[in-house]
Short mmCIF file of C-alpha atoms and ligand atoms in Angstrom, two decimals:
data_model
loop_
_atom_site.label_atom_id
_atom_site.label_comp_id
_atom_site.label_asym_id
_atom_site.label_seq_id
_atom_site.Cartn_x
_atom_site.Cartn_y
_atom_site.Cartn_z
CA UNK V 91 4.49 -18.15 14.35
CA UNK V 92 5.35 -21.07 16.47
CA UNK V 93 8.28 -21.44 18.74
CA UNK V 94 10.45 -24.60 17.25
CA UNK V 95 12.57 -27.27 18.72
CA UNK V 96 15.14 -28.84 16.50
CA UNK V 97 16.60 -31.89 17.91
CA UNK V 98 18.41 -34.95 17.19
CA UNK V 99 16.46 -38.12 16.67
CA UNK V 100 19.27 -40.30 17.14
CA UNK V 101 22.98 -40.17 18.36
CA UNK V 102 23.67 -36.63 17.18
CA UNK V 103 25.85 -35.72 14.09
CA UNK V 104 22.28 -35.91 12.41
CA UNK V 105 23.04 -32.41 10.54
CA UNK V 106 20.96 -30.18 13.01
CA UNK V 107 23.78 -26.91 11.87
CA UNK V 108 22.20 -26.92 8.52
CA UNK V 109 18.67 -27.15 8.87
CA UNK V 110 19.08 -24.50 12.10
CA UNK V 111 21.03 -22.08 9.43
CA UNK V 112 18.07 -23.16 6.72
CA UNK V 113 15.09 -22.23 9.00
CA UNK V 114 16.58 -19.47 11.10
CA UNK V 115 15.63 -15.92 8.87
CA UNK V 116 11.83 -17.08 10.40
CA UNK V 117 12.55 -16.64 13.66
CA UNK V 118 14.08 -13.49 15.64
CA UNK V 119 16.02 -15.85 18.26
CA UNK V 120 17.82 -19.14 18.26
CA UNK V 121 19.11 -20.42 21.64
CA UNK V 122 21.05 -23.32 22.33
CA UNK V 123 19.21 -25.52 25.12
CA UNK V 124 21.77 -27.77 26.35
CA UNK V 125 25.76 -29.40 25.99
CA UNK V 126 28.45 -27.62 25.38
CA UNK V 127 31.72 -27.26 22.92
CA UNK V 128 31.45 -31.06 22.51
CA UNK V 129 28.79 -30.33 20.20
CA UNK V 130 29.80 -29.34 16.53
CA UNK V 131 27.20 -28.24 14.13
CA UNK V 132 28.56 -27.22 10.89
CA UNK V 133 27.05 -24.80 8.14
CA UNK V 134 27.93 -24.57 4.34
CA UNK V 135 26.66 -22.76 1.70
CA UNK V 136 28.29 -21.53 -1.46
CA UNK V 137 32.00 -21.81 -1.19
CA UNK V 138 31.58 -21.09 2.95
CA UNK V 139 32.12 -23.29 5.96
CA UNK V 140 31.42 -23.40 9.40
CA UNK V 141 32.29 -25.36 12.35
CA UNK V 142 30.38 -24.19 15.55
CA UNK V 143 30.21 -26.06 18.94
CA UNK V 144 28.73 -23.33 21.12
CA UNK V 145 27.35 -20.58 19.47
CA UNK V 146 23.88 -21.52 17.69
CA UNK V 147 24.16 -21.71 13.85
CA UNK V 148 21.69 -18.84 13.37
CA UNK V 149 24.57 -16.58 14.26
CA UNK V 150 25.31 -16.85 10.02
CA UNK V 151 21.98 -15.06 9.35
CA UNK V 152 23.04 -11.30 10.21
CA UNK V 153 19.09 -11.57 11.33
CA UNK V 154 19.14 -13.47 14.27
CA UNK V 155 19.84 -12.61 17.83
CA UNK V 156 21.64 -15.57 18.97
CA UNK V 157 21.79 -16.89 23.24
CA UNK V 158 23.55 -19.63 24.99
CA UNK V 159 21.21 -20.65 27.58
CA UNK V 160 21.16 -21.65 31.66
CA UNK V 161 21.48 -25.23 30.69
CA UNK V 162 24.51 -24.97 28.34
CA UNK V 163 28.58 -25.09 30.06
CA UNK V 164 30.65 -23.02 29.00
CA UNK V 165 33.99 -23.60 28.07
CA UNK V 166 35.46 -19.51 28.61
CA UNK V 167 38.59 -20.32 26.09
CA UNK V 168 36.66 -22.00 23.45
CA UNK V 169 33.75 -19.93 22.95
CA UNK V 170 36.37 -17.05 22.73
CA UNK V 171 38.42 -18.74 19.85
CA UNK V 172 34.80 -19.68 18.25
CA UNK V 173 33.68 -15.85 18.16
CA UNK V 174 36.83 -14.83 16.71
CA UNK V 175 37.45 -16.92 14.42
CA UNK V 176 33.92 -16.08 13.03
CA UNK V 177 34.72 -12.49 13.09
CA UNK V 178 37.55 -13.21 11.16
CA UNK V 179 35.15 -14.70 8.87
CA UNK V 180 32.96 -11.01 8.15
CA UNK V 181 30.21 -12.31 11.09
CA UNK V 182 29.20 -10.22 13.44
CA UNK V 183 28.97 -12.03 17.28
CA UNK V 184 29.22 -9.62 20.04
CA UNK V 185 26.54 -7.40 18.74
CA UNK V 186 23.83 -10.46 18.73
CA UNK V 187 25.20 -13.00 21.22
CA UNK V 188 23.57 -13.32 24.55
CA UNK V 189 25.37 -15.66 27.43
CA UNK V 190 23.01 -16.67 30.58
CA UNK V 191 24.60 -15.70 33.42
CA UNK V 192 23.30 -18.91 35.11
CA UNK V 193 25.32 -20.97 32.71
CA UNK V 194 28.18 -22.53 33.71
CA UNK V 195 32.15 -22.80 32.98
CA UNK V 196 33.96 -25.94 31.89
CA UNK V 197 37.50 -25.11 33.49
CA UNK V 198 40.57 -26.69 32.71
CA UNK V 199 39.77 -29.45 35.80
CA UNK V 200 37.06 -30.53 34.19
CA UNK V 201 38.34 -31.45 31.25
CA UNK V 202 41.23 -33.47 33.22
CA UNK V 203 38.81 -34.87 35.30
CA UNK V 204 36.92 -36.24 31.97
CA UNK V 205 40.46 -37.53 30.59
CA UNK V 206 41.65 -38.96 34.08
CA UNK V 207 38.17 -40.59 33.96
CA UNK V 208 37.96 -42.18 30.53
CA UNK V 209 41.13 -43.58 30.81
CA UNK V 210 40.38 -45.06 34.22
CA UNK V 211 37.29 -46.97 32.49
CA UNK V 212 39.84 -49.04 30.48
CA UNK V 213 37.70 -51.07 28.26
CA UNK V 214 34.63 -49.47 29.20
CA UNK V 215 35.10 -45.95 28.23
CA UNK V 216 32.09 -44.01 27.23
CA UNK V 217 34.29 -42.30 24.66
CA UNK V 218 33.89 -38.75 25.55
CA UNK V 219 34.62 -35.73 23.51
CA UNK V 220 37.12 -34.86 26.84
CA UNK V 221 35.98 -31.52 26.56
CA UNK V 222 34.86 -31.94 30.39
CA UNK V 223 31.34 -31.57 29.79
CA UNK V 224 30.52 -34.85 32.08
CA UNK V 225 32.34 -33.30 35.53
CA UNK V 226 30.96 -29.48 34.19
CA UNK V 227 27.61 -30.61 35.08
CA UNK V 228 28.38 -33.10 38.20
CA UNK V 229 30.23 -29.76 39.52
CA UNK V 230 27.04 -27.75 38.69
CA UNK V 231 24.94 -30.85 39.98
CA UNK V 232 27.33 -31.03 42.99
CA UNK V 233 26.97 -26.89 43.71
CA UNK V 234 30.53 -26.54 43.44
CA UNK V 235 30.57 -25.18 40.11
CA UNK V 236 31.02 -21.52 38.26
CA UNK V 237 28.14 -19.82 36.99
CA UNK V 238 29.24 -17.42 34.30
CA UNK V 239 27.33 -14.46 36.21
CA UNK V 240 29.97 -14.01 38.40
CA UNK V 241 32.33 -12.66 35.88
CA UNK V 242 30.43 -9.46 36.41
CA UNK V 243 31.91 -8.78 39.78
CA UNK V 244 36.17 -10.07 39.55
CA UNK V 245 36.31 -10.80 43.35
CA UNK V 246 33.67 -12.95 43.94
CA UNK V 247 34.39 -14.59 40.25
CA UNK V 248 38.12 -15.62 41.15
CA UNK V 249 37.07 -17.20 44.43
CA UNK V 250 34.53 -19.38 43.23
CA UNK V 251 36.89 -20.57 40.74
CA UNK V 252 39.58 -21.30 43.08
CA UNK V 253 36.89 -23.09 45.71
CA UNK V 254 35.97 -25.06 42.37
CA UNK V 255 39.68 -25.75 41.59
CA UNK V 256 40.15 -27.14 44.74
CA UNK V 257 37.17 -29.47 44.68
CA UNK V 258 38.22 -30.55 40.99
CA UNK V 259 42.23 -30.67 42.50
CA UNK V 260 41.52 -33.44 45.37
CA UNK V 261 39.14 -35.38 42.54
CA UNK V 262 42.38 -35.72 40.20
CA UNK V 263 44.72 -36.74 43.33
CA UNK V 264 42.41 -39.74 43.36
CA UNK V 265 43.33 -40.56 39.84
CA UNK V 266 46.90 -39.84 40.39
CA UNK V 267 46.80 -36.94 38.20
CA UNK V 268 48.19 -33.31 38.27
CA UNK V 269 46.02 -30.57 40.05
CA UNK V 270 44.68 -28.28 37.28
CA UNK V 271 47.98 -26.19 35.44
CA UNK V 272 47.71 -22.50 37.08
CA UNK V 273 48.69 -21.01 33.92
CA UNK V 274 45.81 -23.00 32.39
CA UNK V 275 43.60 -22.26 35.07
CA UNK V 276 44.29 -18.18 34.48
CA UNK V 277 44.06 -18.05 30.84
CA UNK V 278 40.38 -19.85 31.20
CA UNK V 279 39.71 -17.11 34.04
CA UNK V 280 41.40 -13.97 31.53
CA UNK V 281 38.69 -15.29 28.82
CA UNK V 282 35.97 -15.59 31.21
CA UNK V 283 36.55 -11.77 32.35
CA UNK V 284 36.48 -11.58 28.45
CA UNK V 285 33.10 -12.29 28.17
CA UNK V 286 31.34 -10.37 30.61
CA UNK V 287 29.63 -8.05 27.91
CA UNK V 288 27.80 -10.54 26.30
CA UNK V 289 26.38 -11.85 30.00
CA UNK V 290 22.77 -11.15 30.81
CA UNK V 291 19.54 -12.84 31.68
CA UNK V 292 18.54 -15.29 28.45
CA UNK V 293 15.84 -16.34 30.25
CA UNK V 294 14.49 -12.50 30.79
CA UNK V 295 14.81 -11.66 27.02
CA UNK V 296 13.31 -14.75 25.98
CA UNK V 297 10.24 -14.23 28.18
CA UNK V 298 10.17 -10.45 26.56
CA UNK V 299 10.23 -12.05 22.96
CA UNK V 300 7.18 -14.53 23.72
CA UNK V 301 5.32 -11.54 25.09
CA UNK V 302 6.07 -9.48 22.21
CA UNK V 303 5.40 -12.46 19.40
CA UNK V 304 8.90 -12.84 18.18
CA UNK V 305 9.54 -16.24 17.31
CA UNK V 306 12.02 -18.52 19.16
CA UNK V 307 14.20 -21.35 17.45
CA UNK V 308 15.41 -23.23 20.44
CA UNK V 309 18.65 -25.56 18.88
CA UNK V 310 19.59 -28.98 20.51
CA UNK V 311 22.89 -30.25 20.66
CA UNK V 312 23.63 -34.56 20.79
CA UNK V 313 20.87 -36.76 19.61
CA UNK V 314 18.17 -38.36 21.48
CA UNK V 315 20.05 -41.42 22.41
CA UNK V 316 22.50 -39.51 23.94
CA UNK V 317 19.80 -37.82 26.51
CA UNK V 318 21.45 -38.44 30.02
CA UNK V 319 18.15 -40.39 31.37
CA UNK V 320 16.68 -41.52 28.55
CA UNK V 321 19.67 -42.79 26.20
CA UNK V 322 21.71 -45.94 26.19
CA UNK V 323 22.80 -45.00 29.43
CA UNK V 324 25.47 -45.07 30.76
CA UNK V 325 27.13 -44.35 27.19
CA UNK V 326 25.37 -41.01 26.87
CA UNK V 327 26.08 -37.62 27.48
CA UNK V 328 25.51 -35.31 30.39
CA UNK V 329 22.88 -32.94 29.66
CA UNK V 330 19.18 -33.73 29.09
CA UNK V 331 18.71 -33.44 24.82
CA UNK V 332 15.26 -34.17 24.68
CA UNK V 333 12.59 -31.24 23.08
CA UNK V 334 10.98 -31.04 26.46
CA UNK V 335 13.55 -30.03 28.23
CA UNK V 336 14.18 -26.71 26.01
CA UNK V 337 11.19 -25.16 27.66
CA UNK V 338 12.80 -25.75 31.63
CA UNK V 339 16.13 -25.51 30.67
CA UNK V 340 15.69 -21.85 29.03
CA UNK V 341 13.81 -20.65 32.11
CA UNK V 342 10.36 -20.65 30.40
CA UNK V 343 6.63 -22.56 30.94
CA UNK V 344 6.42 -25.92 28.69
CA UNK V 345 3.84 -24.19 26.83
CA UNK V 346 6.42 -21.74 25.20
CA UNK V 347 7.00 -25.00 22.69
CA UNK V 348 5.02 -24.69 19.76
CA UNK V 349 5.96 -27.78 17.80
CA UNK V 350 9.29 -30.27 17.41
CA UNK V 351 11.23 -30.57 14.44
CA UNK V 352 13.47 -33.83 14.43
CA UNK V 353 16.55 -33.88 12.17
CA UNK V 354 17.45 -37.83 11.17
CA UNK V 355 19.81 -38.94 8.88
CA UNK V 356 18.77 -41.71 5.99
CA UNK V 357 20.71 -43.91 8.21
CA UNK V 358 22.53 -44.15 11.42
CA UNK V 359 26.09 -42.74 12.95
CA UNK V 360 27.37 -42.91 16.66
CA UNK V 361 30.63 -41.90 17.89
CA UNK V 362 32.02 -43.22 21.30
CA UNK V 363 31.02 -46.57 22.66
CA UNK V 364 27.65 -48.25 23.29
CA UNK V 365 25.29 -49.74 21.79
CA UNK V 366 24.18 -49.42 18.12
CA UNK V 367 21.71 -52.53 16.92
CA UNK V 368 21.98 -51.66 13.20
CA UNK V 369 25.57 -51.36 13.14
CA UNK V 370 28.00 -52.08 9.99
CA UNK V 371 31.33 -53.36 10.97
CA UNK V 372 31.73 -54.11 6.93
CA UNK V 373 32.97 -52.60 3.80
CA UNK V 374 29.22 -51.07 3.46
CA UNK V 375 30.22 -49.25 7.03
CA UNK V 376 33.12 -48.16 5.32
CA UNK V 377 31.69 -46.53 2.08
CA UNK V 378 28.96 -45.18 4.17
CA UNK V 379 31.59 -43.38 6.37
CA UNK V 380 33.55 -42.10 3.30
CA UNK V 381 30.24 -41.15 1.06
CA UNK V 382 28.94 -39.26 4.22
CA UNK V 383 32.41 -38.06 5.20
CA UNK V 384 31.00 -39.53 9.12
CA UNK V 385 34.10 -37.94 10.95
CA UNK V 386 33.70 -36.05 14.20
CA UNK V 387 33.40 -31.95 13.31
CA UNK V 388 34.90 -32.19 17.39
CA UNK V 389 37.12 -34.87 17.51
CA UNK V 390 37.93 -35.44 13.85
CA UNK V 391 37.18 -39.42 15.10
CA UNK V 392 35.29 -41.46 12.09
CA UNK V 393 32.30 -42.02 12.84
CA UNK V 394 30.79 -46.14 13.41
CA UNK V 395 27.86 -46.40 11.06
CA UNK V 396 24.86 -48.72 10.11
CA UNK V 397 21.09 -48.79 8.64
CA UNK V 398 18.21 -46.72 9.55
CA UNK V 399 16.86 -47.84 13.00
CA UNK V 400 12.97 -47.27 12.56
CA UNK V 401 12.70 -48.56 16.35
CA UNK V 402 14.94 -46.76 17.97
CA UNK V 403 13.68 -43.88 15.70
CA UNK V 404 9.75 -44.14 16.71
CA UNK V 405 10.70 -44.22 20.27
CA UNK V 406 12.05 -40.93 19.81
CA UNK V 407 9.02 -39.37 17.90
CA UNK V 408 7.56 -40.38 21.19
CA UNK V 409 9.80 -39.12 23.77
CA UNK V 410 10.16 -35.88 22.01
CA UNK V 411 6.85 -35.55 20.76
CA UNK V 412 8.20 -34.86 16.74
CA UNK V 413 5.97 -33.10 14.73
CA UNK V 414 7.70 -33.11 11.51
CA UNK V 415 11.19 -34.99 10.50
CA UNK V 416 13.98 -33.18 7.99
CA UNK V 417 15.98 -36.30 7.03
CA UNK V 418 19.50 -35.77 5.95
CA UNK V 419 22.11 -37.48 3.73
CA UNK V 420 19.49 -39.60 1.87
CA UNK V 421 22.11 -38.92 -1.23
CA UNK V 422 24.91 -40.48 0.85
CA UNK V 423 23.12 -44.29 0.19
CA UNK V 424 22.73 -43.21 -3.68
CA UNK V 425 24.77 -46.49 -4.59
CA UNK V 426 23.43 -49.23 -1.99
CA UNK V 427 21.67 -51.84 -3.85
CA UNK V 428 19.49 -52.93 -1.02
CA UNK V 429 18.48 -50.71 2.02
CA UNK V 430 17.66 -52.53 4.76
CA UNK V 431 15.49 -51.09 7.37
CA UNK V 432 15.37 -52.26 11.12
CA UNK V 433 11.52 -52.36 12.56
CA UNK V 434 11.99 -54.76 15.18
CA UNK V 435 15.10 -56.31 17.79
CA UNK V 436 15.71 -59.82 18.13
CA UNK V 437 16.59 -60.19 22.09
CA UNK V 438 17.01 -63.89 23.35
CA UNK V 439 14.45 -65.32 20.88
CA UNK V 440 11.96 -62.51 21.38
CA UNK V 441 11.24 -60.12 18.84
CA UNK V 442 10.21 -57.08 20.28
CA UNK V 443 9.42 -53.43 18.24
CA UNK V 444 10.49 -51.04 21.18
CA UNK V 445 13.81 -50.03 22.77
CA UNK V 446 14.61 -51.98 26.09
CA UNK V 447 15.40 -50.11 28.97
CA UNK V 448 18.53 -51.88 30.16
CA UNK V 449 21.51 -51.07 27.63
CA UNK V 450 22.69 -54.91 28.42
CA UNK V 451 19.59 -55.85 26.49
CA UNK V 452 19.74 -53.70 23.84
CA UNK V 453 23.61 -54.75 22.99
CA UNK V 454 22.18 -57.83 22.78
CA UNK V 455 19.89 -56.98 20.08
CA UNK V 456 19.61 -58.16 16.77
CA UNK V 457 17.65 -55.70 14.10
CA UNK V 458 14.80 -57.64 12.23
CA UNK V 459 15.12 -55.84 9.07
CA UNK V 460 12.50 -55.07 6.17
CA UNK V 461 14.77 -54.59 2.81
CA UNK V 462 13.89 -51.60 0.33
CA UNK V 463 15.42 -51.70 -3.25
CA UNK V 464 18.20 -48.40 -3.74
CA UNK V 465 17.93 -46.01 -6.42
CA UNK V 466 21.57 -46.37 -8.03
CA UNK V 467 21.56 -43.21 -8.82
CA UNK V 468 22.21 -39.79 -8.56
CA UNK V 469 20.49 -37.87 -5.62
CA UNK V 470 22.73 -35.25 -4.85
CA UNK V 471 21.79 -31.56 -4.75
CA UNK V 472 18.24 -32.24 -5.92
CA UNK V 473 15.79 -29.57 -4.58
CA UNK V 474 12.80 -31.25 -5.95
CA UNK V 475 10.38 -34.33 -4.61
CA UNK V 476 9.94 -35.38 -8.31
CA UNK V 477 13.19 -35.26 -9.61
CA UNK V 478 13.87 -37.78 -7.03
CA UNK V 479 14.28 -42.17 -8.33
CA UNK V 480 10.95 -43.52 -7.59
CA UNK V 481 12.76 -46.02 -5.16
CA UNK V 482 14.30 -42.92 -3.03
CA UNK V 483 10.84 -41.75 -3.11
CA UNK V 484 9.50 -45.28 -1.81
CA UNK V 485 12.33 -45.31 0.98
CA UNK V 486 11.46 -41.85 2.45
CA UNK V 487 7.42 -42.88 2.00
CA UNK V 488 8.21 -46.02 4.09
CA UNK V 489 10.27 -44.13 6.86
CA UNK V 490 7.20 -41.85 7.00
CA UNK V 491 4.88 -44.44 7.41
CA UNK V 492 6.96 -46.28 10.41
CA UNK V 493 7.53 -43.22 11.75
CA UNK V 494 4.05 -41.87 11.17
CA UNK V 495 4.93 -38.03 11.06
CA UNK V 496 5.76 -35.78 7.85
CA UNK V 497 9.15 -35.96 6.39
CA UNK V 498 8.61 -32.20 5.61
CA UNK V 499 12.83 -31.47 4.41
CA UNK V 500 15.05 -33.58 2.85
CA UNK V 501 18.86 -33.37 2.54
CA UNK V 502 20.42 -34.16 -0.32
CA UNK V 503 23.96 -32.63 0.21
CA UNK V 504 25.90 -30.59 2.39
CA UNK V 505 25.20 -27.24 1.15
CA UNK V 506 21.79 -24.77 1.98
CA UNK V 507 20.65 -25.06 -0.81
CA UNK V 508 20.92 -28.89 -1.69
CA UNK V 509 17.19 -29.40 0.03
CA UNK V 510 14.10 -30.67 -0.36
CA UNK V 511 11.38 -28.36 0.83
CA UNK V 512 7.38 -29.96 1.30
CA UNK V 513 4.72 -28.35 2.17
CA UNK V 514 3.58 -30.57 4.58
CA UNK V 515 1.29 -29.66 7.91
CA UNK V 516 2.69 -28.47 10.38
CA UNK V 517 6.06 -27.80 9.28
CA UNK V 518 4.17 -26.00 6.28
CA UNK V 519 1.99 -23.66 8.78
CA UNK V 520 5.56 -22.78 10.81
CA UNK V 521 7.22 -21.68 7.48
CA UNK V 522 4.76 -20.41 5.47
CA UNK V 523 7.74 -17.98 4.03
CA UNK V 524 9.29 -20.77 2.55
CA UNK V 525 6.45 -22.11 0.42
CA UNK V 526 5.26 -18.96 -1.15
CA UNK V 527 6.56 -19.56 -4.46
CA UNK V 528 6.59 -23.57 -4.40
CA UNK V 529 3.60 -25.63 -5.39
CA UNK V 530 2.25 -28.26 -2.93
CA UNK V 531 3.69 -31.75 -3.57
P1 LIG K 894 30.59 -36.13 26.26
O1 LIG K 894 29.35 -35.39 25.92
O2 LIG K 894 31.85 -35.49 25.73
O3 LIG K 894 30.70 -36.45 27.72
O4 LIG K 894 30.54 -37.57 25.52
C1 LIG K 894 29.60 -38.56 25.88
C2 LIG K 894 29.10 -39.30 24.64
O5 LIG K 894 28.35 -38.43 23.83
C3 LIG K 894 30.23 -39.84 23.74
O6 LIG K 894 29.80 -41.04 23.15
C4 LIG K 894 30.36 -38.77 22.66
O7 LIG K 894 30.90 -39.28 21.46
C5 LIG K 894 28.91 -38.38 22.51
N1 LIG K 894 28.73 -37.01 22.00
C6 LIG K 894 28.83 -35.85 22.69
N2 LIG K 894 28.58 -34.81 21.90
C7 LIG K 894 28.29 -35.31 20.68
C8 LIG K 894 27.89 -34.71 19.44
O8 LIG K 894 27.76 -33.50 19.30
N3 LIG K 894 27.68 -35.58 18.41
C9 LIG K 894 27.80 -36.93 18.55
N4 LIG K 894 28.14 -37.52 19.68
C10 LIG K 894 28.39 -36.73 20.75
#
């Protein structure tokens, strides 16, 4: 059994929470690699919902041991209110969650520090989530932060928090805001304390698994674009996001990857500013934001939207190395007429068919698109490749062939079980579980 990586392909929001929750009985652990609340992955089946940002999805399988990993932040008051409300909810969390104790805390500064920021920007905010995720990692980068290890001793735990405060304090003075609110500051330190039984070594037990053969499902948070080095900098977020980086960022040997699974969406969402080539600013923006419901699980902010950006999307097969692609929401375009397709940019008379480097050049883009015919018809909830239009069929066989790797899943609603399953190499050799009693397509 190989160890997975499920990422993002491109901005996030690409429906990672439901293909985690889909594949998760295979594997004994799913850790989240990197982010932090500002993620939100959300899980339905039957009549049930839910909206995580920290813990990983596989917490819904009673199965799966769940961890938070060294390269997540940790916001103390959050995660509490996200374990009970599960546990109000019949799920069981303390018994199966794991927190690295080399994590670290988003406190209360940091999240003034992001909104003291953003507003400071003006015009060019990035368009954060303000959870502080951004200064929880320049703290962490800056070794002023809190690692959530300390809880386990109350002494050493409170002073860190105050030296932190006091770093975070004299950044907000130079935005003319208010030092961290002590009240604030103590109720993030009470649920820190909180958490101390769930703290241990991820990185240990995850080492332990490998040598023992239990399988590892390591879950991204963002999308690819977002990846601090490698997306449309400087509108990105603050963590790496790329598959790579699970290996490193859990503590273990690259090697410990065993293959990349790439969740993409039929076409393309971004939230925040930056750039976004294929974007719709039209009412075919607007009834793909209302089909696909595209509003923030975080922020409740709607979501800008546009066509399926085959070159953005083949420069992440290649920075992430994607084995296999589930592609989501391919019911949400059931009543465009046309699909266009961008598989090159137009920048200053030059068509090009990879991403520039400088985001200047990429706003400046303009997507040379290849149009597909729609289906105009019902895809929703269809489980099987051949009860699919022949033109739905045709779109997914041409975003294969751009791509070049398997579409092995598709999504056809929001539920578990509105999926297509093929058994496609490798995604077929990782799950052979879920192809026992389905023919080949
Ligand atoms: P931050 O991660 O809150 O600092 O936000 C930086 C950028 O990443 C903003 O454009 C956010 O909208 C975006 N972002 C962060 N997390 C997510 C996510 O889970 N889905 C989509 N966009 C995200």
């Amino acid at each position: 059994m190989a160890n997975v990586v499920v990422i993002g392909g491109q901005w996030g929001d690409e429906g990672k929470g439901k293909v985690v929750d889909l594949l998760c009985p295979s594997f004994e652990h799913v850790v989240r690699f990197n982010g932090g609340n500002n993620a939100g992955h959300t899980v339905r089946f039957a009549d049930r919902h839910f909206a995580l940002h920290l813990i990983p999805s596989g917490i819904i399988q009673p199965t799966c041991r769940c961890a938070v990993g060294p390269g997540v932040v940790i916001d103390p008051v959050g995660l509490l209110a996200e374990i009970r409300e599960l546990e109000a909810q019949s799920i069981s969390v303390r018994t199966r969650l794991l927190l690295s104790s080399r994590a670290h805390l988003v406190m209360p500064g940091h999240r003034a520090l992001d909104l003291a920021r953003e507003t400071a920007r003006g015009a060019k905010k990035i368009g954060t989530t303000g959870k502080g995720i951004g200064p929880a990692y320049e703290t962490r980068a800056g070794r002023t932060g809190v690692r959530l290890g300390l809880v386990r001793n109350e002494d050493r735990f409170r002073e860190a928090v105050d030296a932190t405060n006091q770093a975070l304090g004299e950044l907000l003075r130079g935005y003319d805001a208010p030092a961290p609110d002590p009240e604030e500051v103590e109720a993030a330190i009470v649920a820190a304390l909180a958490l101390a039984p769930l703290v241990g070594d991820v990185s240990q037990v995850l080492h332990d698994a490998i040598a023992t053969k239990q399988a590892i499902l390591f879950e991204g948070a963002q999308g690819t674009f977002l990846d601090i080095d490698h997306g449309t900098y400087p509108f990105v977020t603050s963590s790496g996001v790329l598959a790579g980086f699970a290996a490193p960022a859990c503590g273990l040997p690259a090697r410990a990857i065993g293959g990349v699974l790439a969740v993409l969406k039929a076409y393309t969402t971004r939230v925040g500013g930056g750039p976004f080539p294929t974007e719709l600013n039209d009412a075919l923006g607007e009834q793909l934001r209302r089909r696909g419901n595209e509003f923030g699980t975080t922020t409740g902010r709607p979501r800008r939207t546009g066509w399926f950006d085959a070159v953005a999307a083949r420069a992440a097969v290649r920075w992430n190395g994607i084995d296999a692609v589930a592609l989501t929401k391919l019911d949400v375009l059931d009543e465009v007429e046309e699909i266009p397709i961008a598989t090159g940019y137009r920048i200053g008379g030059e068509v090009t068919t990879e991403v520039p480097d400088d985001v200047a050049d990429l706003a400046e883009a303009d997507p040379v698109y290849e149009v597909m015919p729609g289906w105009c018809s019902s895809t929703s909830g269809v489980t099987d490749d051949a009860e699919l239009p022949d033109a739905a069929r045709r779109y997914v066989a041409r975003l294969e062939e751009l791509l070049d790797v398997p579409i092995a899943m598709i999504s056809t609603g929001p539920r578990r079980e509105e999926t297509i399953l093929r058994a496609v190499p490798p995604f077929s050799q990782w799950f052979p579980e879920l192809f026992r009693r389905k023919a080949p397509r």
